[in-house]
């Protein structure tokens, strides 16, 4: 029995029935990490000592028959921009190397209350800025399907670790596609929840109005189970909202018969690779076979998505990242001789290229004299984008589209051309701007046997409908593979 | 040439809420450095602000008390700048939609009643404090004050002298204290004012170039700073030079200000809407509730004192300007039932004690019922006026209980005529020369003998009684 091949719910079932001891699950996953991670670099740190300590406590309660959570005893890995008390939280930056938060994020508290076990912190693009996981101070991550390729980003470690069976499931964060796109590149399933459905308290902010934490897992059911645990209004986050409690069993009991699904025609236009387009059209037919009514519709607003996103995200980022000033915590330049020097040198040395690029972009668009031409216009575009989705959802229950124009890129390809990297976010950023939920599920493979993902986009707080559709789709298709299945085992 | 001075004020007031504006830390002044601090107010990565609703309530109260219109849908914005006392490197403030706008405060200036218009009132968080350690030659940061709620009250440039500025500030302070919004202790920094000042030749239509002065922490300093800055600007114009738009820092020890930064170095704060806080919506019901909980405001109280108690305009102005004097006055009236006498004691004896000891009304710390008790005892003729003043002094400095103090020190009026007569006779025996002078026609000698007798009686006999007995003896 290979524990690491199991889904999180399968493992949880065996832990609850005491067929598997939690300690054995930890041993198995840490063994895989030790075996593969030198190659893939998914983890920035692991926290074995507290994990095993926690395992003993939870095992005792399971043995006493006290446990009720669906994922009790399951090891979980967390992107390294989510604060974990007394455990290093680096944002993959020199700026926060060795930084240990004095508190835990609300999602960490919730997973702990559900008796899940934190096993490690996942590599990512520095401060979640990037779409390839190549901007990490702790080195690039390799795609388990092809080590010469990137896993996507910014939650590259979160997706690649699940794909490489170095994690059962993980938490990522999605500001402009950072959960969905690496899931697409790595052949795993990930949910970007509705803005306001998962507390951001303790998520180190990139762009506050767009950031959401979400689950990444081997399949839809696991995603749904973890989403149930982490979602809900949090008194510590003023932007989190009250909504009817999400219940994951509804996901596995649903059907998509008669559901109306719209595909924005502009999502299949110029720039998309043939393989990705074919996979989406195949998925369309599959969904029709399953009883859904699928049609294309025009959504010309797509052309404003990238500029609006990068203006809003960078504006908020430049402000959010100003606190890293070399004074209170984090990197402080040893070469600084006075206050101004401390600011300039600590930030110049402690932050990477892509982060500095976005800070400068953000400062530019907020500068007096430019605010109206950039930031204010971006907010107007945001309103129009929200309206377009609102209109679309008067006609459709779900929207369907590709996650990214291509499959996983070769390493180094986009570092030299940031604009190209930004354009790769075209299908994902609008969903963050509109605050909608979207699930990324595998829907095929390209000619190089690299996974392709599609996204199902839902109405606000209607994760249930899109996860039901994704679940039915996964049941009916055979795209849930691990790189081990296709390529004769992980190296 | 004659010049007109134009002054506008930005007043920052710390609110007396129990907890900070965006977290649950206490707002108490004066804790050990960095003990009133959590991950939120110290700006730790990943934390989010959560709005303390009492701050909104206090802002609306202040707005209503200063005749402002309340912005029903208002928002927070971020003001971005680097400084070590600002741990997030941005201050959460309000730029685009402040909570209150377009109000006024009425002051009694030399030229009669005058309205000082309020441009806006907005909510924001305070920053920490930098402390220079001269021994280690380094600067340390204390974040205790970070996140203490502030209201910034921005006036229009409607004042034209230091006196008007003080009148305005006193009025504003009274409003803030009456409504319980702030304790306004200037020495603790809970009321701070930045002064925008310009001068122009009398009759000129457009305003002159203004400067902004910061760091004033007393009314005296404000007066001195205004006088010094208007003089400096007038001298520049007289010499044919130009006033440079700049921010200046007032040094009260040296009695001068110096330039901190000019317009060219002015910060670009890159304001944008705060994404971590939802907009604030204020309902009619909320406003009605706040209105119904409003206390009597200074202006109304003043009018009532005049009409109901018949107090002089001047006295009511002084008393109603300070909530602390109001508390004392109203408690005293409750006990002695005589507003005029109560007001008189406050205006004469209390003011003298405050002046002599350099105490501010807010620092009065004796039992407020004591003054009323003293007045009652005095009016009953149980002590003399001299004794009453003496007892009040003890109350003021040592918070003694008047009854106990009078009893313990045997200060009651002597009612035993025989004992008084005996004491006076002793005085006359010792002052034979004066007695003879009086008998020889020198009437001043009589006053002297009364004084000597009162002294012998330790002031505890009524003066009429002493005079009567003395006349009786001397014939």
Short mmCIF file of C-alpha atoms in Angstrom, two decimals, chain B residues 6-11 65-68 101-109 112-121 153-172 175:
data_model
loop_
_atom_site.label_atom_id
_atom_site.label_comp_id
_atom_site.label_asym_id
_atom_site.label_seq_id
_atom_site.Cartn_x
_atom_site.Cartn_y
_atom_site.Cartn_z
CA UNK B 6 -4.96 84.50 7.90
CA UNK B 7 -4.85 81.29 9.90
CA UNK B 8 -6.31 77.83 9.38
CA UNK B 9 -5.85 74.93 11.76
CA UNK B 10 -5.42 71.19 11.49
CA UNK B 11 -6.25 69.81 14.91
CA UNK B 65 -21.52 69.01 17.62
CA UNK B 66 -19.64 71.12 15.06
CA UNK B 67 -22.60 71.42 12.67
CA UNK B 68 -21.04 69.19 10.00
CA UNK B 101 -17.69 67.87 6.13
CA UNK B 102 -18.80 71.50 6.02
CA UNK B 103 -19.38 72.47 9.62
CA UNK B 104 -18.55 75.41 11.84
CA UNK B 105 -17.71 76.38 15.38
CA UNK B 106 -18.91 79.71 16.76
CA UNK B 107 -16.43 81.72 18.79
CA UNK B 108 -16.80 84.97 20.73
CA UNK B 109 -14.07 87.13 19.28
CA UNK B 112 -18.36 89.76 18.39
CA UNK B 113 -19.56 86.32 17.40
CA UNK B 114 -17.67 84.68 14.56
CA UNK B 115 -18.04 81.40 12.75
CA UNK B 116 -14.91 79.37 12.09
CA UNK B 117 -15.82 76.95 9.33
CA UNK B 118 -14.80 73.30 9.49
CA UNK B 119 -13.66 71.98 6.13
CA UNK B 120 -13.71 68.33 7.16
CA UNK B 121 -13.18 65.85 9.96
CA UNK B 153 -10.36 68.43 12.33
CA UNK B 154 -9.46 70.74 9.48
CA UNK B 155 -10.72 74.33 9.65
CA UNK B 156 -11.03 76.81 6.84
CA UNK B 157 -8.57 79.76 7.01
CA UNK B 158 -11.06 81.82 9.01
CA UNK B 159 -8.97 83.09 11.92
CA UNK B 160 -6.97 86.29 11.96
CA UNK B 161 -5.18 86.44 15.31
CA UNK B 162 -3.61 84.30 17.98
CA UNK B 163 -6.53 85.15 20.26
CA UNK B 164 -9.06 83.84 17.74
CA UNK B 165 -7.06 80.66 17.38
CA UNK B 166 -7.08 80.16 21.15
CA UNK B 167 -10.81 80.94 21.29
CA UNK B 168 -11.42 78.37 18.56
CA UNK B 169 -9.25 75.74 20.21
CA UNK B 170 -10.88 76.32 23.60
CA UNK B 171 -14.28 75.94 22.03
CA UNK B 172 -13.26 72.82 20.16
CA UNK B 175 -16.93 70.27 22.60
#
